[in-house]
Every structure is written in structure tokens, then in C-alpha cells.
């Protein structure tokens, strides 16, 4: 029996009203694991560049589920047979697809929870929820892992044109104010169909696909890989690495218990048990921000300097170039900084470093976006498009960067 009080409605600035389709989805949304997403920013430290980009992963997950509801309506209208169990599993899988993100997730993955990808943690959360909900997530997990025999269902959740990307591009564009990222997700969904178990886009939707891919490319350069967002995330990674290094040496740093646990212990995918998962579920952006505020006052020059940079938005200088940066370019900067601040050359790696970023809007190696032509043949969008720019969008663009303190400029 449907419990009417659980059929809630959320008011979303992007889509208007989002409805909770059933009591199970409501209970999942109400679960502490999912409520935690309210305290995790969708765009990490991008608010240091775009002040409006303070929206959360909670917003995004609900938006994805809403788009999945629209996709179900369209596909069923076009005669695609989808059972109510499959429909519900798709709602659950897309709702929980990002549940494994930690605070400032990419910085966490490279420093404290090393080498455990957020998708793997999402799966651990889903398995745990499946135990709590008596196996009602089993089909959703099967689809999420790509083990279900209907391939198009995984494509709706994870592909080059999935509900996840359709929502985050539109949502991130709205909140950051980067208008170039706005995509017409409604039009794209209206153009969807399924042929031979693969998701296809009808030929008349090809321009919407082109706009979607172009928007994705622009959002990466203007927002996700914006040089200030990039340097802020790199500094945060260094802060967390330094904090972990000091903690393992026995230095007592003020921070929350869950954060302290992950700094004191090396947790790998193999050792990620229920206890670790419960501690991870207590971590959110507030733990990190609170720690950074405290660490500004620590005796350790490296930890306090880097923490101050983020809290006060007084970041390292970053220079982007299309040419590879040699180590010899960094050496004189390191020697000068080490001498001025009485630290070792090795320790200057926290302040002076290089790296590279990559952007590829469409990958030829991944599952293609298939276009269904009027004669019922199917082509890769790159072959179907009369736009030369789509071929260039599939080209991998690499940029190199160098970071160093402003006073060395």
C-alpha cells in the first residue's frame, strides 16, 4: 500500500517540482547516508571563483532522478517495455550514483582516502543500504554494475549522454552563471529511443547532442578546470596530505573524529568495512572547512600557510601553458623559497609543483552516442554530424600548469 505522506514534492529552481515516486525512494532520501549529500558541495571549491556555486550533491541526485522519470515516460510512450521493477531500480541507481562522494571528493581521493574511487564507495553504500532495506536494491545494484542484460539501462545512468551529465551541466551552469554550459536536457530526452537494446538519439535531435557536447567542453574549461578552482583543489590536496603526514608522525591536530580516523589509518578498498563506511558517512565539507580554520594556527609552517590560503582565498599563482614544463624551471624557485622560509627543498614541493590537465568532450574509445537515422540505420554521432567541430571535440586537449607562491612571481 502506498503511503501518501511519503509522496513528497521538492521545489527545484531548474525543473520546478520534483516528485518522489514511491515510499521506498522516500525512505532512501530520508536515510542519513543520503541526507549527508546536503552537506557536500557539488562543485567543490569552485565557489571561490563563482560565488553562486554553492549547490549540493543532494540537489544534483534529485535532479538526476527527475530526468530519469522523464526518460521513462518518453521511452514507454515509444513502445519500450520497462517493468515497474526495472523503472524503480533505475530511479534508485541514479539517485544513489554519487552517494560515495566525499567532501571535496577529488582532493580526498588523492590524499586521505587514497586510491578508493567514489564510485566504489557508492557501491559499498548501496550494498549496505540493500542489507538495511531487505534486498530491495538488488536490481538497482545489478544495473549500476553493468551486470543487467538490458544495456540501455546502464547507459541512462553512466554513458556519454546520461542523466548524470544532463543534470550536472544544466545545474552547474545555472548556479555558477556560466551560461555556455546550459543544455536542453528536456529536448535530448524527448529524442531518446531504444534499438537492439542500445540507447539511441533520433536524427532530428543531433543538433541538441552537438550543443550538449560543446557545452560540456566549455564547462570544463570555464568552470571545472578553471585555473583558480584547479589551484584551490591542488592546495587542498596538499593540506590534507600534510595533515596526514604530521598525524602519522604523532602530531595531534584538531579535527573531527571521522577525519582523524582517516588521517591515522590507511584505508583501501579491501579494508573498507562497515565500520569504515559508517565513519566515512559522517564526513562532509564542514569537517574539512572546520579543520582548515583550526590548522591556520598550527606551528607547522606548511600546514598553517596552505590552510590560510584556502580560508582567505589567497592562493598560489598558477600559470597554464600548452608546452610541457621542465623540472629545471622549478628549481631556482624552490631554492629561493626554501632559503626565504627556512624549509628543506623537499618541503618546497608543497608550494611549488607542476602537472597537467586534460579535456575531451567526446571519447571515441567509450560507448558511442548513437544516432538513429530516418532509414533506421545507426551511426556514431561523429559520423552523422555535419559539424567539423564534433571531430575536434573528440580530440584530447592537454594543458600543463606550474604553481608557485605569488611572492616569487
PDB file of N, CA, C and O in Angstrom, residues 344-385:
ATOM      1  N   UNK A 344      63.164  22.784   3.968  1.00  0.00           N
ATOM      2  CA  UNK A 344      64.026  21.962   3.100  1.00  0.00           C
ATOM      3  C   UNK A 344      63.520  22.022   1.657  1.00  0.00           C
ATOM      4  O   UNK A 344      62.361  22.374   1.403  1.00  0.00           O
ATOM      5  N   UNK A 345      64.390  21.666   0.730  1.00  0.00           N
ATOM      6  CA  UNK A 345      63.998  21.643  -0.688  1.00  0.00           C
ATOM      7  C   UNK A 345      62.845  20.681  -0.920  1.00  0.00           C
ATOM      8  O   UNK A 345      61.944  20.939  -1.727  1.00  0.00           O
ATOM      9  N   UNK A 346      62.864  19.567  -0.187  1.00  0.00           N
ATOM     10  CA  UNK A 346      61.796  18.573  -0.322  1.00  0.00           C
ATOM     11  C   UNK A 346      60.448  19.182   0.084  1.00  0.00           C
ATOM     12  O   UNK A 346      59.424  18.960  -0.570  1.00  0.00           O
ATOM     13  N   UNK A 347      60.475  19.986   1.141  1.00  0.00           N
ATOM     14  CA  UNK A 347      59.233  20.592   1.639  1.00  0.00           C
ATOM     15  C   UNK A 347      58.674  21.663   0.703  1.00  0.00           C
ATOM     16  O   UNK A 347      57.482  21.971   0.744  1.00  0.00           O
ATOM     17  N   UNK A 348      59.535  22.198  -0.171  1.00  0.00           N
ATOM     18  CA  UNK A 348      59.030  23.205  -1.119  1.00  0.00           C
ATOM     19  C   UNK A 348      58.059  22.592  -2.127  1.00  0.00           C
ATOM     20  O   UNK A 348      57.322  23.311  -2.790  1.00  0.00           O
ATOM     21  N   UNK A 349      58.058  21.242  -2.229  1.00  0.00           N
ATOM     22  CA  UNK A 349      57.121  20.572  -3.158  1.00  0.00           C
ATOM     23  C   UNK A 349      55.668  20.845  -2.798  1.00  0.00           C
ATOM     24  O   UNK A 349      54.777  20.652  -3.619  1.00  0.00           O
ATOM     25  N   UNK A 350      55.423  21.263  -1.560  1.00  0.00           N
ATOM     26  CA  UNK A 350      54.058  21.600  -1.152  1.00  0.00           C
ATOM     27  C   UNK A 350      53.608  22.937  -1.756  1.00  0.00           C
ATOM     28  O   UNK A 350      52.417  23.215  -1.842  1.00  0.00           O
ATOM     29  N   UNK A 351      54.581  23.765  -2.135  1.00  0.00           N
ATOM     30  CA  UNK A 351      54.263  25.116  -2.612  1.00  0.00           C
ATOM     31  C   UNK A 351      54.590  25.327  -4.094  1.00  0.00           C
ATOM     32  O   UNK A 351      54.030  26.214  -4.720  1.00  0.00           O
ATOM     33  N   UNK A 352      55.531  24.547  -4.591  1.00  0.00           N
ATOM     34  CA  UNK A 352      55.988  24.746  -5.975  1.00  0.00           C
ATOM     35  C   UNK A 352      55.926  23.389  -6.691  1.00  0.00           C
ATOM     36  O   UNK A 352      56.650  22.453  -6.330  1.00  0.00           O
ATOM     37  N   UNK A 353      55.049  23.287  -7.661  1.00  0.00           N
ATOM     38  CA  UNK A 353      54.866  21.992  -8.334  1.00  0.00           C
ATOM     39  C   UNK A 353      54.258  22.204  -9.717  1.00  0.00           C
ATOM     40  O   UNK A 353      53.796  23.297 -10.051  1.00  0.00           O
ATOM     41  N   UNK A 354      54.265  21.143 -10.488  1.00  0.00           N
ATOM     42  CA  UNK A 354      53.722  21.215 -11.851  1.00  0.00           C
ATOM     43  C   UNK A 354      52.795  20.025 -12.085  1.00  0.00           C
ATOM     44  O   UNK A 354      52.749  19.094 -11.288  1.00  0.00           O
ATOM     45  N   UNK A 355      52.060  20.075 -13.174  1.00  0.00           N
ATOM     46  CA  UNK A 355      51.166  18.967 -13.506  1.00  0.00           C
ATOM     47  C   UNK A 355      50.486  19.238 -14.834  1.00  0.00           C
ATOM     48  O   UNK A 355      50.860  20.158 -15.567  1.00  0.00           O
ATOM     49  N   UNK A 356      49.458  18.437 -15.142  1.00  0.00           N
ATOM     50  CA  UNK A 356      48.732  18.658 -16.402  1.00  0.00           C
ATOM     51  C   UNK A 356      47.251  18.359 -16.222  1.00  0.00           C
ATOM     52  O   UNK A 356      46.855  17.610 -15.324  1.00  0.00           O
ATOM     53  N   UNK A 357      46.444  18.970 -17.065  1.00  0.00           N
ATOM     54  CA  UNK A 357      45.003  18.710 -17.068  1.00  0.00           C
ATOM     55  C   UNK A 357      44.590  18.306 -18.481  1.00  0.00           C
ATOM     56  O   UNK A 357      45.215  18.715 -19.461  1.00  0.00           O
ATOM     57  N   UNK A 358      43.542  17.504 -18.559  1.00  0.00           N
ATOM     58  CA  UNK A 358      43.079  17.027 -19.866  1.00  0.00           C
ATOM     59  C   UNK A 358      41.594  17.307 -20.012  1.00  0.00           C
ATOM     60  O   UNK A 358      40.851  17.263 -19.036  1.00  0.00           O
ATOM     61  N   UNK A 359      41.177  17.577 -21.241  1.00  0.00           N
ATOM     62  CA  UNK A 359      39.764  17.819 -21.531  1.00  0.00           C
ATOM     63  C   UNK A 359      39.416  17.140 -22.846  1.00  0.00           C
ATOM     64  O   UNK A 359      40.069  17.379 -23.863  1.00  0.00           O
ATOM     65  N   UNK A 360      38.411  16.289 -22.786  1.00  0.00           N
ATOM     66  CA  UNK A 360      37.934  15.625 -24.001  1.00  0.00           C
ATOM     67  C   UNK A 360      36.415  15.518 -23.894  1.00  0.00           C
ATOM     68  O   UNK A 360      35.883  14.814 -23.040  1.00  0.00           O
ATOM     69  N   UNK A 361      35.714  16.275 -24.738  1.00  0.00           N
ATOM     70  CA  UNK A 361      34.255  16.334 -24.613  1.00  0.00           C
ATOM     71  C   UNK A 361      33.586  15.044 -25.064  1.00  0.00           C
ATOM     72  O   UNK A 361      32.526  14.681 -24.575  1.00  0.00           O
ATOM     73  N   UNK A 362      34.223  14.347 -26.016  1.00  0.00           N
ATOM     74  CA  UNK A 362      33.622  13.114 -26.539  1.00  0.00           C
ATOM     75  C   UNK A 362      34.725  12.101 -26.809  1.00  0.00           C
ATOM     76  O   UNK A 362      35.711  12.400 -27.468  1.00  0.00           O
ATOM     77  N   UNK A 363      34.580  10.921 -26.247  1.00  0.00           N
ATOM     78  CA  UNK A 363      35.623   9.910 -26.404  1.00  0.00           C
ATOM     79  C   UNK A 363      35.221   8.864 -27.444  1.00  0.00           C
ATOM     80  O   UNK A 363      34.127   8.293 -27.379  1.00  0.00           O
ATOM     81  N   UNK A 364      36.114   8.620 -28.396  1.00  0.00           N
ATOM     82  CA  UNK A 364      35.847   7.589 -29.415  1.00  0.00           C
ATOM     83  C   UNK A 364      36.027   6.191 -28.830  1.00  0.00           C
ATOM     84  O   UNK A 364      35.535   5.214 -29.373  1.00  0.00           O
ATOM     85  N   UNK A 365      36.771   6.113 -27.719  1.00  0.00           N
ATOM     86  CA  UNK A 365      37.047   4.799 -27.100  1.00  0.00           C
ATOM     87  C   UNK A 365      35.851   4.303 -26.278  1.00  0.00           C
ATOM     88  O   UNK A 365      35.621   3.114 -26.161  1.00  0.00           O
ATOM     89  N   UNK A 366      35.092   5.236 -25.715  1.00  0.00           N
ATOM     90  CA  UNK A 366      33.966   4.849 -24.851  1.00  0.00           C
ATOM     91  C   UNK A 366      32.754   4.468 -25.701  1.00  0.00           C
ATOM     92  O   UNK A 366      32.775   4.585 -26.927  1.00  0.00           O
ATOM     93  N   UNK A 367      31.705   4.011 -25.011  1.00  0.00           N
ATOM     94  CA  UNK A 367      30.431   3.693 -25.672  1.00  0.00           C
ATOM     95  C   UNK A 367      29.974   4.917 -26.464  1.00  0.00           C
ATOM     96  O   UNK A 367      29.836   6.004 -25.907  1.00  0.00           O
ATOM     97  N   UNK A 368      29.740   4.777 -27.795  1.00  0.00           N
ATOM     98  CA  UNK A 368      29.410   5.973 -28.586  1.00  0.00           C
ATOM     99  C   UNK A 368      28.000   6.490 -28.322  1.00  0.00           C
ATOM    100  O   UNK A 368      27.152   5.778 -27.788  1.00  0.00           O
ATOM    101  N   UNK A 369      27.763   7.738 -28.712  1.00  0.00           N
ATOM    102  CA  UNK A 369      26.386   8.257 -28.755  1.00  0.00           C
ATOM    103  C   UNK A 369      25.856   7.870 -30.129  1.00  0.00           C
ATOM    104  O   UNK A 369      26.393   8.281 -31.162  1.00  0.00           O
ATOM    105  N   UNK A 370      24.821   7.046 -30.132  1.00  0.00           N
ATOM    106  CA  UNK A 370      24.304   6.508 -31.402  1.00  0.00           C
ATOM    107  C   UNK A 370      23.152   7.359 -31.922  1.00  0.00           C
ATOM    108  O   UNK A 370      22.229   7.683 -31.181  1.00  0.00           O
ATOM    109  N   UNK A 371      23.220   7.678 -33.201  1.00  0.00           N
ATOM    110  CA  UNK A 371      22.160   8.441 -33.852  1.00  0.00           C
ATOM    111  C   UNK A 371      21.322   7.492 -34.712  1.00  0.00           C
ATOM    112  O   UNK A 371      21.859   6.750 -35.537  1.00  0.00           O
ATOM    113  N   UNK A 372      19.999   7.505 -34.499  1.00  0.00           N
ATOM    114  CA  UNK A 372      19.076   6.688 -35.291  1.00  0.00           C
ATOM    115  C   UNK A 372      18.613   7.521 -36.478  1.00  0.00           C
ATOM    116  O   UNK A 372      17.886   8.504 -36.326  1.00  0.00           O
ATOM    117  N   UNK A 373      19.030   7.103 -37.689  1.00  0.00           N
ATOM    118  CA  UNK A 373      18.709   7.878 -38.886  1.00  0.00           C
ATOM    119  C   UNK A 373      17.302   7.536 -39.378  1.00  0.00           C
ATOM    120  O   UNK A 373      16.696   6.555 -38.946  1.00  0.00           O
ATOM    121  N   UNK A 374      16.816   8.352 -40.295  1.00  0.00           N
ATOM    122  CA  UNK A 374      15.432   8.154 -40.775  1.00  0.00           C
ATOM    123  C   UNK A 374      15.259   6.816 -41.480  1.00  0.00           C
ATOM    124  O   UNK A 374      14.168   6.250 -41.490  1.00  0.00           O
ATOM    125  N   UNK A 375      16.345   6.292 -42.071  1.00  0.00           N
ATOM    126  CA  UNK A 375      16.239   4.982 -42.743  1.00  0.00           C
ATOM    127  C   UNK A 375      16.471   3.822 -41.776  1.00  0.00           C
ATOM    128  O   UNK A 375      16.704   2.693 -42.185  1.00  0.00           O
ATOM    129  N   UNK A 376      16.441   4.126 -40.458  1.00  0.00           N
ATOM    130  CA  UNK A 376      16.578   3.154 -39.358  1.00  0.00           C
ATOM    131  C   UNK A 376      18.003   2.620 -39.178  1.00  0.00           C
ATOM    132  O   UNK A 376      18.243   1.715 -38.391  1.00  0.00           O
ATOM    133  N   UNK A 377      18.979   3.172 -39.924  1.00  0.00           N
ATOM    134  CA  UNK A 377      20.366   2.765 -39.672  1.00  0.00           C
ATOM    135  C   UNK A 377      20.890   3.580 -38.488  1.00  0.00           C
ATOM    136  O   UNK A 377      20.339   4.631 -38.152  1.00  0.00           O
ATOM    137  N   UNK A 378      21.964   3.073 -37.880  1.00  0.00           N
ATOM    138  CA  UNK A 378      22.516   3.729 -36.682  1.00  0.00           C
ATOM    139  C   UNK A 378      23.961   4.123 -36.935  1.00  0.00           C
ATOM    140  O   UNK A 378      24.739   3.340 -37.469  1.00  0.00           O
ATOM    141  N   UNK A 379      24.292   5.343 -36.563  1.00  0.00           N
ATOM    142  CA  UNK A 379      25.658   5.856 -36.770  1.00  0.00           C
ATOM    143  C   UNK A 379      26.163   6.512 -35.493  1.00  0.00           C
ATOM    144  O   UNK A 379      25.381   7.045 -34.707  1.00  0.00           O
ATOM    145  N   UNK A 380      27.481   6.505 -35.340  1.00  0.00           N
ATOM    146  CA  UNK A 380      28.119   7.277 -34.268  1.00  0.00           C
ATOM    147  C   UNK A 380      27.856   8.756 -34.565  1.00  0.00           C
ATOM    148  O   UNK A 380      27.892   9.178 -35.724  1.00  0.00           O
ATOM    149  N   UNK A 381      27.587   9.539 -33.542  1.00  0.00           N
ATOM    150  CA  UNK A 381      27.263  10.957 -33.734  1.00  0.00           C
ATOM    151  C   UNK A 381      28.340  11.692 -34.531  1.00  0.00           C
ATOM    152  O   UNK A 381      28.036  12.604 -35.306  1.00  0.00           O
ATOM    153  N   UNK A 382      29.589  11.264 -34.404  1.00  0.00           N
ATOM    154  CA  UNK A 382      30.678  11.943 -35.137  1.00  0.00           C
ATOM    155  C   UNK A 382      30.514  11.760 -36.644  1.00  0.00           C
ATOM    156  O   UNK A 382      30.779  12.659 -37.424  1.00  0.00           O
ATOM    157  N   UNK A 383      30.040  10.571 -37.046  1.00  0.00           N
ATOM    158  CA  UNK A 383      29.843  10.307 -38.483  1.00  0.00           C
ATOM    159  C   UNK A 383      28.600  11.031 -38.995  1.00  0.00           C
ATOM    160  O   UNK A 383      28.550  11.495 -40.125  1.00  0.00           O
ATOM    161  N   UNK A 384      27.574  11.112 -38.146  1.00  0.00           N
ATOM    162  CA  UNK A 384      26.304  11.710 -38.572  1.00  0.00           C
ATOM    163  C   UNK A 384      26.360  13.219 -38.665  1.00  0.00           C
ATOM    164  O   UNK A 384      25.651  13.835 -39.445  1.00  0.00           O
ATOM    165  N   UNK A 385      27.200  13.824 -37.853  1.00  0.00           N
ATOM    166  CA  UNK A 385      27.197  15.281 -37.749  1.00  0.00           C
ATOM    167  C   UNK A 385      27.849  15.939 -38.961  1.00  0.00           C
ATOM    168  O   UNK A 385      28.855  15.474 -39.480  1.00  0.00           O
TER     169      UNK A 385
END
